[in-house]
Amino acid sequence: MGADNVTWVNEFILLGLSTDQQTQAGLFVLFGAMYLLTLLGNGLIILLIWLDARLHSPMYFFLCNLSVVDIIYTTSGVPQMLAHFLMEKKTISYTRCATQLFFSLALGGIEFLLLAAMAYDRYVAVCDPLQYVMVMHRGMYVSLAIVSWLIGLANSAVETAVTVRLPTCGKNVLNHVACETLALVRLACVDITFNQIIILISSVIVLLVPCCLVSLSYAHIVAAILRIRSTQGRRKAFGTCTSHLTVVSMSYGMALFTYMQPRASASAEQDKMVVLFYAVVTPMLNPLIYSLRNKDMKAALRKVIGRSSA
């Protein structure tokens, strides 16, 4: 391929969700409110964990990382989407498109890996509570978080590189709300077999393997809970896992349904809904799920409110 074809196009046009102005105005208000709730909820979780020494434990360390991921993830795409709701021509530069793709892939992968690390933490807490402090020491949980970030970033760098290098032969209209892998692959005017293989390998690394580890952890957790004789003991043990299990079910369930299909066979509308789910809905719900069902988080919030009102 000649040097003239290296850049292909300078910008992409995103079709978005609707062409009706009133609908777009309504969507701007809806997603704008959800974005603000995401920033507020996740920012509050980070602040509470930082301020309250009782929350300086492996579980809350992972939760803090998860909140950081959610804030960066949603910020990498939602402000652009909100701006496009107010524009007639929804364009995004080639460089910005590649950057957006990198961050969405990286942060999505990091989140799946962090959820697997959190599942291991819950496994140790329920199945081997006497050894918990020794097993989940600071070096262990910090290392698990660092590995999650490094694998997610490396995986994204590879997938982004092989996606943005695809020639589009002048086509630059993306039927999407953001720069997303399958939408870009659909524009390619060359064989995409290599990209399909990379997408499949990527899905196995950041989705299937973590999902298997989570499933294995919870299989042991359920077995351990069933061995507890008292109903109160079972309820207490399971209560330590319900928030994480809820988030895991949402995240892995949607991803397994969608991203284990590497071929560009899924509908564009389905792709849009998946991206909106991960970029807008999940980051907004995660802090609600973790805070509403968590006594320690509620106590930390009351403590902060008490300080501010004193």
PDB file of C-alpha atoms in Angstrom:
ATOM      1  CA  MET A   1       0.000   0.000   0.000  1.00  0.00           C
ATOM      2  CA  GLY A   2       1.458   3.362  -0.997  1.00  0.00           C
ATOM      3  CA  ALA A   3       2.379   6.190   1.321  1.00  0.00           C
ATOM      4  CA  ASP A   4      -0.540   8.255   0.018  1.00  0.00           C
ATOM      5  CA  ASN A   5      -2.950   5.783   1.573  1.00  0.00           C
ATOM      6  CA  VAL A   6      -1.469   5.822   5.071  1.00  0.00           C
ATOM      7  CA  THR A   7      -3.750   8.538   6.507  1.00  0.00           C
ATOM      8  CA  TRP A   8      -6.915   7.641   4.553  1.00  0.00           C
ATOM      9  CA  VAL A   9      -9.218  10.321   6.032  1.00  0.00           C
ATOM     10  CA  ASN A  10      -8.640  13.310   8.305  1.00  0.00           C
ATOM     11  CA  GLU A  11     -11.933  13.029  10.176  1.00  0.00           C
ATOM     12  CA  PHE A  12     -14.952  10.806  10.722  1.00  0.00           C
ATOM     13  CA  ILE A  13     -18.640  11.699  10.720  1.00  0.00           C
ATOM     14  CA  LEU A  14     -20.695  10.098  13.501  1.00  0.00           C
ATOM     15  CA  LEU A  15     -24.376   9.491  12.744  1.00  0.00           C
ATOM     16  CA  GLY A  16     -25.259   9.399  16.450  1.00  0.00           C
ATOM     17  CA  LEU A  17     -28.598   8.289  17.867  1.00  0.00           C
ATOM     18  CA  SER A  18     -31.066  10.548  16.069  1.00  0.00           C
ATOM     19  CA  THR A  19     -31.347  13.294  13.470  1.00  0.00           C
ATOM     20  CA  ASP A  20     -34.409  14.905  15.064  1.00  0.00           C
ATOM     21  CA  GLN A  21     -33.444  18.142  16.877  1.00  0.00           C
ATOM     22  CA  GLN A  22     -36.008  17.805  19.656  1.00  0.00           C
ATOM     23  CA  THR A  23     -34.967  14.216  20.327  1.00  0.00           C
ATOM     24  CA  GLN A  24     -31.320  15.259  20.425  1.00  0.00           C
ATOM     25  CA  ALA A  25     -32.108  18.061  22.884  1.00  0.00           C
ATOM     26  CA  GLY A  26     -33.881  15.575  25.126  1.00  0.00           C
ATOM     27  CA  LEU A  27     -30.962  13.153  24.889  1.00  0.00           C
ATOM     28  CA  PHE A  28     -28.552  15.986  25.747  1.00  0.00           C
ATOM     29  CA  VAL A  29     -30.452  16.682  28.981  1.00  0.00           C
ATOM     30  CA  LEU A  30     -30.774  12.971  29.846  1.00  0.00           C
ATOM     31  CA  PHE A  31     -27.160  11.986  29.215  1.00  0.00           C
ATOM     32  CA  GLY A  32     -25.870  15.256  30.650  1.00  0.00           C
ATOM     33  CA  ALA A  33     -27.669  14.533  33.931  1.00  0.00           C
ATOM     34  CA  MET A  34     -26.383  10.942  33.946  1.00  0.00           C
ATOM     35  CA  TYR A  35     -22.830  12.177  33.315  1.00  0.00           C
ATOM     36  CA  LEU A  36     -23.034  14.612  36.232  1.00  0.00           C
ATOM     37  CA  LEU A  37     -24.384  11.849  38.500  1.00  0.00           C
ATOM     38  CA  THR A  38     -21.496   9.628  37.401  1.00  0.00           C
ATOM     39  CA  LEU A  39     -18.907  12.273  38.280  1.00  0.00           C
ATOM     40  CA  LEU A  40     -20.630  13.060  41.594  1.00  0.00           C
ATOM     41  CA  GLY A  41     -21.143   9.443  42.674  1.00  0.00           C
ATOM     42  CA  ASN A  42     -17.707   8.133  41.751  1.00  0.00           C
ATOM     43  CA  GLY A  43     -15.980  11.277  42.980  1.00  0.00           C
ATOM     44  CA  LEU A  44     -17.759  10.919  46.321  1.00  0.00           C
ATOM     45  CA  ILE A  45     -16.635   7.289  46.652  1.00  0.00           C
ATOM     46  CA  ILE A  46     -12.994   8.264  45.993  1.00  0.00           C
ATOM     47  CA  LEU A  47     -13.245  11.113  48.518  1.00  0.00           C
ATOM     48  CA  LEU A  48     -14.815   8.949  51.244  1.00  0.00           C
ATOM     49  CA  ILE A  49     -12.246   6.172  50.820  1.00  0.00           C
ATOM     50  CA  TRP A  50      -9.437   8.717  50.954  1.00  0.00           C
ATOM     51  CA  LEU A  51     -10.778  10.487  54.068  1.00  0.00           C
ATOM     52  CA  ASP A  52     -11.933   7.538  56.180  1.00  0.00           C
ATOM     53  CA  ALA A  53      -9.145   5.280  57.557  1.00  0.00           C
ATOM     54  CA  ARG A  54     -11.697   2.485  58.114  1.00  0.00           C
ATOM     55  CA  LEU A  55     -12.024   2.187  54.346  1.00  0.00           C
ATOM     56  CA  HIS A  56      -8.300   1.675  53.782  1.00  0.00           C
ATOM     57  CA  SER A  57      -8.653  -2.024  52.955  1.00  0.00           C
ATOM     58  CA  PRO A  58      -8.181  -4.146  49.791  1.00  0.00           C
ATOM     59  CA  MET A  59     -11.881  -4.134  48.864  1.00  0.00           C
ATOM     60  CA  TYR A  60     -12.162  -0.349  49.023  1.00  0.00           C
ATOM     61  CA  PHE A  61      -8.799   0.087  47.303  1.00  0.00           C
ATOM     62  CA  PHE A  62     -10.177  -1.864  44.332  1.00  0.00           C
ATOM     63  CA  LEU A  63     -13.443   0.090  44.536  1.00  0.00           C
ATOM     64  CA  CYS A  64     -11.472   3.361  44.418  1.00  0.00           C
ATOM     65  CA  ASN A  65      -9.650   2.115  41.310  1.00  0.00           C
ATOM     66  CA  LEU A  66     -12.989   1.150  39.778  1.00  0.00           C
ATOM     67  CA  SER A  67     -14.360   4.647  40.400  1.00  0.00           C
ATOM     68  CA  VAL A  68     -11.281   6.238  38.809  1.00  0.00           C
ATOM     69  CA  VAL A  69     -11.754   3.979  35.776  1.00  0.00           C
ATOM     70  CA  ASP A  70     -15.449   4.891  35.523  1.00  0.00           C
ATOM     71  CA  ILE A  71     -14.734   8.631  35.660  1.00  0.00           C
ATOM     72  CA  ILE A  72     -12.034   8.481  32.963  1.00  0.00           C
ATOM     73  CA  TYR A  73     -14.051   6.051  30.847  1.00  0.00           C
ATOM     74  CA  THR A  74     -17.197   8.140  30.767  1.00  0.00           C
ATOM     75  CA  THR A  75     -15.211  11.379  30.304  1.00  0.00           C
ATOM     76  CA  SER A  76     -13.372   9.932  27.295  1.00  0.00           C
ATOM     77  CA  GLY A  77     -16.589   9.761  25.283  1.00  0.00           C
ATOM     78  CA  VAL A  78     -19.647  11.369  26.867  1.00  0.00           C
ATOM     79  CA  PRO A  79     -18.623  15.086  26.594  1.00  0.00           C
ATOM     80  CA  GLN A  80     -17.998  14.539  22.864  1.00  0.00           C
ATOM     81  CA  MET A  81     -21.383  12.867  22.526  1.00  0.00           C
ATOM     82  CA  LEU A  82     -23.108  15.707  24.410  1.00  0.00           C
ATOM     83  CA  ALA A  83     -21.465  18.282  22.132  1.00  0.00           C
ATOM     84  CA  HIS A  84     -22.644  16.350  19.082  1.00  0.00           C
ATOM     85  CA  PHE A  85     -26.252  16.476  20.295  1.00  0.00           C
ATOM     86  CA  LEU A  86     -26.024  20.259  19.778  1.00  0.00           C
ATOM     87  CA  MET A  87     -24.265  20.106  16.393  1.00  0.00           C
ATOM     88  CA  GLU A  88     -25.718  19.565  12.963  1.00  0.00           C
ATOM     89  CA  LYS A  89     -22.530  17.981  11.606  1.00  0.00           C
ATOM     90  CA  LYS A  90     -21.058  15.464  14.061  1.00  0.00           C
ATOM     91  CA  THR A  91     -17.383  15.174  13.153  1.00  0.00           C
ATOM     92  CA  ILE A  92     -14.377  13.843  15.050  1.00  0.00           C
ATOM     93  CA  SER A  93     -10.766  14.091  13.909  1.00  0.00           C
ATOM     94  CA  TYR A  94      -8.763  10.969  13.033  1.00  0.00           C
ATOM     95  CA  THR A  95      -6.382  11.559  15.971  1.00  0.00           C
ATOM     96  CA  ARG A  96      -9.168  12.183  18.462  1.00  0.00           C
ATOM     97  CA  CYS A  97     -11.018   9.118  17.184  1.00  0.00           C
ATOM     98  CA  ALA A  98      -7.940   6.932  17.724  1.00  0.00           C
ATOM     99  CA  THR A  99      -7.443   8.424  21.204  1.00  0.00           C
ATOM    100  CA  GLN A 100     -11.070   7.827  22.142  1.00  0.00           C
ATOM    101  CA  LEU A 101     -10.856   4.236  20.900  1.00  0.00           C
ATOM    102  CA  PHE A 102      -7.692   3.616  22.934  1.00  0.00           C
ATOM    103  CA  PHE A 103      -9.171   4.917  26.184  1.00  0.00           C
ATOM    104  CA  SER A 104     -12.495   3.098  25.804  1.00  0.00           C
ATOM    105  CA  LEU A 105     -10.774  -0.228  25.088  1.00  0.00           C
ATOM    106  CA  ALA A 106      -8.186   0.260  27.846  1.00  0.00           C
ATOM    107  CA  LEU A 107     -10.601   1.316  30.568  1.00  0.00           C
ATOM    108  CA  GLY A 108     -13.177  -1.322  29.627  1.00  0.00           C
ATOM    109  CA  GLY A 109     -10.498  -4.016  29.891  1.00  0.00           C
ATOM    110  CA  ILE A 110      -9.117  -2.616  33.155  1.00  0.00           C
ATOM    111  CA  GLU A 111     -12.607  -2.672  34.675  1.00  0.00           C
ATOM    112  CA  PHE A 112     -13.122  -6.355  33.813  1.00  0.00           C
ATOM    113  CA  LEU A 113      -9.707  -7.230  35.278  1.00  0.00           C
ATOM    114  CA  LEU A 114     -10.344  -5.201  38.445  1.00  0.00           C
ATOM    115  CA  LEU A 115     -13.658  -7.006  38.929  1.00  0.00           C
ATOM    116  CA  ALA A 116     -11.750 -10.306  38.736  1.00  0.00           C
ATOM    117  CA  ALA A 117      -9.264  -9.037  41.349  1.00  0.00           C
ATOM    118  CA  MET A 118     -12.184  -7.999  43.571  1.00  0.00           C
ATOM    119  CA  ALA A 119     -13.675 -11.484  43.182  1.00  0.00           C
ATOM    120  CA  TYR A 120     -10.403 -12.999  44.409  1.00  0.00           C
ATOM    121  CA  ASP A 121     -10.479 -10.632  47.387  1.00  0.00           C
ATOM    122  CA  ARG A 122     -14.009 -11.779  48.247  1.00  0.00           C
ATOM    123  CA  TYR A 123     -12.961 -15.429  47.799  1.00  0.00           C
ATOM    124  CA  VAL A 124     -10.157 -15.065  50.347  1.00  0.00           C
ATOM    125  CA  ALA A 125     -12.409 -13.126  52.745  1.00  0.00           C
ATOM    126  CA  VAL A 126     -15.163 -15.765  52.717  1.00  0.00           C
ATOM    127  CA  CYS A 127     -13.237 -19.008  52.165  1.00  0.00           C
ATOM    128  CA  ASP A 128     -10.122 -18.322  54.216  1.00  0.00           C
ATOM    129  CA  PRO A 129     -10.932 -15.462  56.617  1.00  0.00           C
ATOM    130  CA  LEU A 130      -8.226 -16.368  59.142  1.00  0.00           C
ATOM    131  CA  GLN A 131      -5.524 -15.961  56.484  1.00  0.00           C
ATOM    132  CA  TYR A 132      -7.106 -12.898  54.851  1.00  0.00           C
ATOM    133  CA  VAL A 133      -4.716 -10.309  56.312  1.00  0.00           C
ATOM    134  CA  MET A 134      -1.683 -12.419  55.379  1.00  0.00           C
ATOM    135  CA  VAL A 135      -2.879 -13.198  51.834  1.00  0.00           C
ATOM    136  CA  MET A 136      -4.355  -9.811  50.896  1.00  0.00           C
ATOM    137  CA  HIS A 137      -1.487  -7.713  52.187  1.00  0.00           C
ATOM    138  CA  ARG A 138      -0.727  -4.321  50.666  1.00  0.00           C
ATOM    139  CA  GLY A 139       1.827  -5.672  48.207  1.00  0.00           C
ATOM    140  CA  MET A 140      -0.682  -8.234  46.905  1.00  0.00           C
ATOM    141  CA  TYR A 141      -3.666  -5.964  46.284  1.00  0.00           C
ATOM    142  CA  VAL A 142      -1.559  -3.123  44.886  1.00  0.00           C
ATOM    143  CA  SER A 143       0.150  -5.600  42.525  1.00  0.00           C
ATOM    144  CA  LEU A 144      -3.226  -6.956  41.354  1.00  0.00           C
ATOM    145  CA  ALA A 145      -4.385  -3.426  40.556  1.00  0.00           C
ATOM    146  CA  ILE A 146      -1.156  -2.531  38.731  1.00  0.00           C
ATOM    147  CA  VAL A 147      -1.315  -5.737  36.660  1.00  0.00           C
ATOM    148  CA  SER A 148      -4.945  -4.958  35.758  1.00  0.00           C
ATOM    149  CA  TRP A 149      -3.987  -1.485  34.527  1.00  0.00           C
ATOM    150  CA  LEU A 150      -0.918  -2.694  32.603  1.00  0.00           C
ATOM    151  CA  ILE A 151      -2.743  -5.550  30.844  1.00  0.00           C
ATOM    152  CA  GLY A 152      -5.674  -3.285  29.970  1.00  0.00           C
ATOM    153  CA  LEU A 153      -3.411  -0.571  28.534  1.00  0.00           C
ATOM    154  CA  ALA A 154      -1.222  -3.033  26.593  1.00  0.00           C
ATOM    155  CA  ASN A 155      -4.227  -4.868  25.181  1.00  0.00           C
ATOM    156  CA  SER A 156      -5.814  -1.588  24.097  1.00  0.00           C
ATOM    157  CA  ALA A 157      -2.599  -0.357  22.474  1.00  0.00           C
ATOM    158  CA  VAL A 158      -2.439  -3.474  20.273  1.00  0.00           C
ATOM    159  CA  GLU A 159      -6.138  -3.493  19.335  1.00  0.00           C
ATOM    160  CA  THR A 160      -6.180   0.251  18.640  1.00  0.00           C
ATOM    161  CA  ALA A 161      -3.053   0.027  16.469  1.00  0.00           C
ATOM    162  CA  VAL A 162      -4.443  -2.737  14.240  1.00  0.00           C
ATOM    163  CA  THR A 163      -7.851  -1.016  14.000  1.00  0.00           C
ATOM    164  CA  VAL A 164      -6.811   2.531  13.048  1.00  0.00           C
ATOM    165  CA  ARG A 165      -4.355   1.237  10.400  1.00  0.00           C
ATOM    166  CA  LEU A 166      -7.238  -0.203   8.340  1.00  0.00           C
ATOM    167  CA  PRO A 167      -7.706   1.698   5.054  1.00  0.00           C
ATOM    168  CA  THR A 168     -11.242   2.943   4.455  1.00  0.00           C
ATOM    169  CA  CYS A 169     -10.798   4.025   0.825  1.00  0.00           C
ATOM    170  CA  GLY A 170     -12.284   7.439   1.557  1.00  0.00           C
ATOM    171  CA  LYS A 171     -15.283   6.235   3.580  1.00  0.00           C
ATOM    172  CA  ASN A 172     -15.580   8.223   6.802  1.00  0.00           C
ATOM    173  CA  VAL A 173     -19.194   7.897   8.018  1.00  0.00           C
ATOM    174  CA  LEU A 174     -19.500   5.899  11.245  1.00  0.00           C
ATOM    175  CA  ASN A 175     -22.977   4.680  12.163  1.00  0.00           C
ATOM    176  CA  HIS A 176     -22.213   5.103  15.847  1.00  0.00           C
ATOM    177  CA  VAL A 177     -22.134   7.525  18.782  1.00  0.00           C
ATOM    178  CA  ALA A 178     -18.377   7.114  19.293  1.00  0.00           C
ATOM    179  CA  CYS A 179     -15.254   5.653  17.721  1.00  0.00           C
ATOM    180  CA  GLU A 180     -15.665   1.966  18.458  1.00  0.00           C
ATOM    181  CA  THR A 181     -13.804  -1.069  17.126  1.00  0.00           C
ATOM    182  CA  LEU A 182     -16.561  -2.815  15.178  1.00  0.00           C
ATOM    183  CA  ALA A 183     -17.814   0.461  13.676  1.00  0.00           C
ATOM    184  CA  LEU A 184     -14.323   1.247  12.359  1.00  0.00           C
ATOM    185  CA  VAL A 185     -13.780  -2.310  11.123  1.00  0.00           C
ATOM    186  CA  ARG A 186     -16.988  -2.048   9.091  1.00  0.00           C
ATOM    187  CA  LEU A 187     -15.483   0.838   7.108  1.00  0.00           C
ATOM    188  CA  ALA A 188     -12.441  -1.182   6.046  1.00  0.00           C
ATOM    189  CA  CYS A 189     -12.015  -1.870   2.348  1.00  0.00           C
ATOM    190  CA  VAL A 190      -9.504  -4.712   2.841  1.00  0.00           C
ATOM    191  CA  ASP A 191      -9.618  -8.183   4.355  1.00  0.00           C
ATOM    192  CA  ILE A 192     -10.263  -7.930   8.123  1.00  0.00           C
ATOM    193  CA  THR A 193      -9.438 -11.506   9.122  1.00  0.00           C
ATOM    194  CA  PHE A 194      -6.368 -10.380  11.108  1.00  0.00           C
ATOM    195  CA  ASN A 195      -8.474  -7.808  12.969  1.00  0.00           C
ATOM    196  CA  GLN A 196     -11.082 -10.437  13.783  1.00  0.00           C
ATOM    197  CA  ILE A 197      -8.364 -12.644  15.269  1.00  0.00           C
ATOM    198  CA  ILE A 198      -6.983  -9.744  17.349  1.00  0.00           C
ATOM    199  CA  ILE A 199     -10.478  -8.866  18.609  1.00  0.00           C
ATOM    200  CA  LEU A 200     -11.048 -12.506  19.570  1.00  0.00           C
ATOM    201  CA  ILE A 201      -7.690 -12.758  21.394  1.00  0.00           C
ATOM    202  CA  SER A 202      -8.388  -9.449  23.134  1.00  0.00           C
ATOM    203  CA  SER A 203     -11.819 -10.676  24.229  1.00  0.00           C
ATOM    204  CA  VAL A 204     -10.273 -13.829  25.691  1.00  0.00           C
ATOM    205  CA  ILE A 205      -7.585 -11.874  27.608  1.00  0.00           C
ATOM    206  CA  VAL A 206      -9.696  -9.104  29.148  1.00  0.00           C
ATOM    207  CA  LEU A 207     -13.124 -10.752  29.197  1.00  0.00           C
ATOM    208  CA  LEU A 208     -13.256 -14.538  29.022  1.00  0.00           C
ATOM    209  CA  VAL A 209     -10.298 -15.298  31.335  1.00  0.00           C
ATOM    210  CA  PRO A 210     -11.398 -12.772  34.023  1.00  0.00           C
ATOM    211  CA  CYS A 211     -14.968 -14.062  33.724  1.00  0.00           C
ATOM    212  CA  CYS A 212     -13.772 -17.639  34.300  1.00  0.00           C
ATOM    213  CA  LEU A 213     -11.738 -16.503  37.324  1.00  0.00           C
ATOM    214  CA  VAL A 214     -14.784 -14.694  38.742  1.00  0.00           C
ATOM    215  CA  SER A 215     -16.969 -17.767  38.171  1.00  0.00           C
ATOM    216  CA  LEU A 216     -14.396 -20.024  39.852  1.00  0.00           C
ATOM    217  CA  SER A 217     -14.113 -17.654  42.822  1.00  0.00           C
ATOM    218  CA  TYR A 218     -17.871 -17.516  43.300  1.00  0.00           C
ATOM    219  CA  ALA A 219     -18.218 -21.282  42.946  1.00  0.00           C
ATOM    220  CA  HIS A 220     -15.906 -21.632  45.951  1.00  0.00           C
ATOM    221  CA  ILE A 221     -17.660 -18.766  47.767  1.00  0.00           C
ATOM    222  CA  VAL A 222     -21.107 -20.353  47.328  1.00  0.00           C
ATOM    223  CA  ALA A 223     -19.781 -23.727  48.477  1.00  0.00           C
ATOM    224  CA  ALA A 224     -18.253 -22.101  51.561  1.00  0.00           C
ATOM    225  CA  ILE A 225     -21.456 -20.197  52.361  1.00  0.00           C
ATOM    226  CA  LEU A 226     -23.557 -23.362  52.088  1.00  0.00           C
ATOM    227  CA  ARG A 227     -21.302 -25.013  54.693  1.00  0.00           C
ATOM    228  CA  ILE A 228     -22.187 -22.290  57.212  1.00  0.00           C
ATOM    229  CA  ARG A 229     -24.828 -23.722  59.551  1.00  0.00           C
ATOM    230  CA  SER A 230     -26.562 -20.578  60.777  1.00  0.00           C
ATOM    231  CA  THR A 231     -28.893 -18.628  58.505  1.00  0.00           C
ATOM    232  CA  GLN A 232     -27.573 -15.361  59.900  1.00  0.00           C
ATOM    233  CA  GLY A 233     -24.004 -16.421  59.148  1.00  0.00           C
ATOM    234  CA  ARG A 234     -24.908 -17.304  55.571  1.00  0.00           C
ATOM    235  CA  ARG A 235     -26.689 -14.001  55.091  1.00  0.00           C
ATOM    236  CA  LYS A 236     -23.747 -12.042  56.478  1.00  0.00           C
ATOM    237  CA  ALA A 237     -21.216 -13.911  54.312  1.00  0.00           C
ATOM    238  CA  PHE A 238     -23.282 -13.485  51.167  1.00  0.00           C
ATOM    239  CA  GLY A 239     -23.931  -9.832  52.030  1.00  0.00           C
ATOM    240  CA  THR A 240     -20.224  -9.075  51.630  1.00  0.00           C
ATOM    241  CA  CYS A 241     -20.443 -10.183  47.980  1.00  0.00           C
ATOM    242  CA  THR A 242     -23.841  -8.972  46.733  1.00  0.00           C
ATOM    243  CA  SER A 243     -22.734  -5.527  45.505  1.00  0.00           C
ATOM    244  CA  HIS A 244     -19.757  -6.927  43.628  1.00  0.00           C
ATOM    245  CA  LEU A 245     -21.837  -9.783  42.218  1.00  0.00           C
ATOM    246  CA  THR A 246     -24.455  -7.311  40.943  1.00  0.00           C
ATOM    247  CA  VAL A 247     -21.844  -5.222  39.113  1.00  0.00           C
ATOM    248  CA  VAL A 248     -20.151  -8.356  37.751  1.00  0.00           C
ATOM    249  CA  SER A 249     -23.456  -9.704  36.422  1.00  0.00           C
ATOM    250  CA  MET A 250     -24.188  -6.437  34.616  1.00  0.00           C
ATOM    251  CA  SER A 251     -20.717  -5.933  33.169  1.00  0.00           C
ATOM    252  CA  TYR A 252     -19.783  -9.463  32.134  1.00  0.00           C
ATOM    253  CA  GLY A 253     -23.301 -10.378  31.055  1.00  0.00           C
ATOM    254  CA  MET A 254     -23.565  -7.596  28.483  1.00  0.00           C
ATOM    255  CA  ALA A 255     -19.969  -8.029  27.316  1.00  0.00           C
ATOM    256  CA  LEU A 256     -20.206 -11.790  26.824  1.00  0.00           C
ATOM    257  CA  PHE A 257     -23.393 -11.308  24.855  1.00  0.00           C
ATOM    258  CA  THR A 258     -21.762  -8.793  22.530  1.00  0.00           C
ATOM    259  CA  TYR A 259     -17.971  -8.787  22.305  1.00  0.00           C
ATOM    260  CA  MET A 260     -17.421 -12.511  21.914  1.00  0.00           C
ATOM    261  CA  GLN A 261     -18.711 -11.976  18.357  1.00  0.00           C
ATOM    262  CA  PRO A 262     -15.546 -10.691  16.614  1.00  0.00           C
ATOM    263  CA  ARG A 263     -17.073 -10.631  13.163  1.00  0.00           C
ATOM    264  CA  ALA A 264     -18.765  -7.400  12.122  1.00  0.00           C
ATOM    265  CA  SER A 265     -22.112  -9.192  12.138  1.00  0.00           C
ATOM    266  CA  ALA A 266     -23.769  -7.485  15.086  1.00  0.00           C
ATOM    267  CA  SER A 267     -26.113  -4.647  14.192  1.00  0.00           C
ATOM    268  CA  ALA A 268     -24.931  -1.036  14.462  1.00  0.00           C
ATOM    269  CA  GLU A 269     -27.878  -0.236  16.747  1.00  0.00           C
ATOM    270  CA  GLN A 270     -26.842  -3.043  19.101  1.00  0.00           C
ATOM    271  CA  ASP A 271     -23.287  -1.672  19.149  1.00  0.00           C
ATOM    272  CA  LYS A 272     -24.610   1.773  20.092  1.00  0.00           C
ATOM    273  CA  MET A 273     -26.641   0.402  22.983  1.00  0.00           C
ATOM    274  CA  VAL A 274     -23.637  -1.540  24.316  1.00  0.00           C
ATOM    275  CA  VAL A 275     -21.363   1.519  24.203  1.00  0.00           C
ATOM    276  CA  LEU A 276     -24.002   3.655  25.929  1.00  0.00           C
ATOM    277  CA  PHE A 277     -24.432   0.970  28.586  1.00  0.00           C
ATOM    278  CA  TYR A 278     -20.722   0.890  29.408  1.00  0.00           C
ATOM    279  CA  ALA A 279     -19.984   4.586  28.924  1.00  0.00           C
ATOM    280  CA  VAL A 280     -23.069   6.069  30.606  1.00  0.00           C
ATOM    281  CA  VAL A 281     -25.233   3.580  32.517  1.00  0.00           C
ATOM    282  CA  THR A 282     -22.691   1.350  34.293  1.00  0.00           C
ATOM    283  CA  PRO A 283     -20.429   4.183  35.581  1.00  0.00           C
ATOM    284  CA  MET A 284     -23.530   5.899  36.990  1.00  0.00           C
ATOM    285  CA  LEU A 285     -24.946   2.760  38.652  1.00  0.00           C
ATOM    286  CA  ASN A 286     -21.716   1.378  40.148  1.00  0.00           C
ATOM    287  CA  PRO A 287     -21.418   3.940  42.989  1.00  0.00           C
ATOM    288  CA  LEU A 288     -25.130   3.594  43.757  1.00  0.00           C
ATOM    289  CA  ILE A 289     -24.869  -0.191  43.972  1.00  0.00           C
ATOM    290  CA  TYR A 290     -21.794  -0.109  46.191  1.00  0.00           C
ATOM    291  CA  SER A 291     -22.843   2.756  48.462  1.00  0.00           C
ATOM    292  CA  LEU A 292     -26.522   2.002  49.018  1.00  0.00           C
ATOM    293  CA  ARG A 293     -25.828  -1.546  50.235  1.00  0.00           C
ATOM    294  CA  ASN A 294     -22.662  -0.793  52.187  1.00  0.00           C
ATOM    295  CA  LYS A 295     -22.765   0.120  55.892  1.00  0.00           C
ATOM    296  CA  ASP A 296     -19.133   1.306  55.951  1.00  0.00           C
ATOM    297  CA  MET A 297     -19.708   3.707  53.038  1.00  0.00           C
ATOM    298  CA  LYS A 298     -22.861   5.066  54.677  1.00  0.00           C
ATOM    299  CA  ALA A 299     -21.021   5.553  57.964  1.00  0.00           C
ATOM    300  CA  ALA A 300     -18.159   7.348  56.186  1.00  0.00           C
ATOM    301  CA  LEU A 301     -20.649   9.632  54.431  1.00  0.00           C
ATOM    302  CA  ARG A 302     -22.414  10.476  57.712  1.00  0.00           C
ATOM    303  CA  LYS A 303     -19.024  11.213  59.260  1.00  0.00           C
ATOM    304  CA  VAL A 304     -18.084  13.620  56.442  1.00  0.00           C
ATOM    305  CA  ILE A 305     -21.502  15.311  56.580  1.00  0.00           C
ATOM    306  CA  GLY A 306     -21.154  15.621  60.352  1.00  0.00           C
ATOM    307  CA  ARG A 307     -17.764  17.312  59.954  1.00  0.00           C
ATOM    308  CA  SER A 308     -19.064  19.778  57.382  1.00  0.00           C
ATOM    309  CA  SER A 309     -22.111  20.723  59.442  1.00  0.00           C
ATOM    310  CA  ALA A 310     -20.173  21.050  62.700  1.00  0.00           C
TER     311      ALA A 310
END
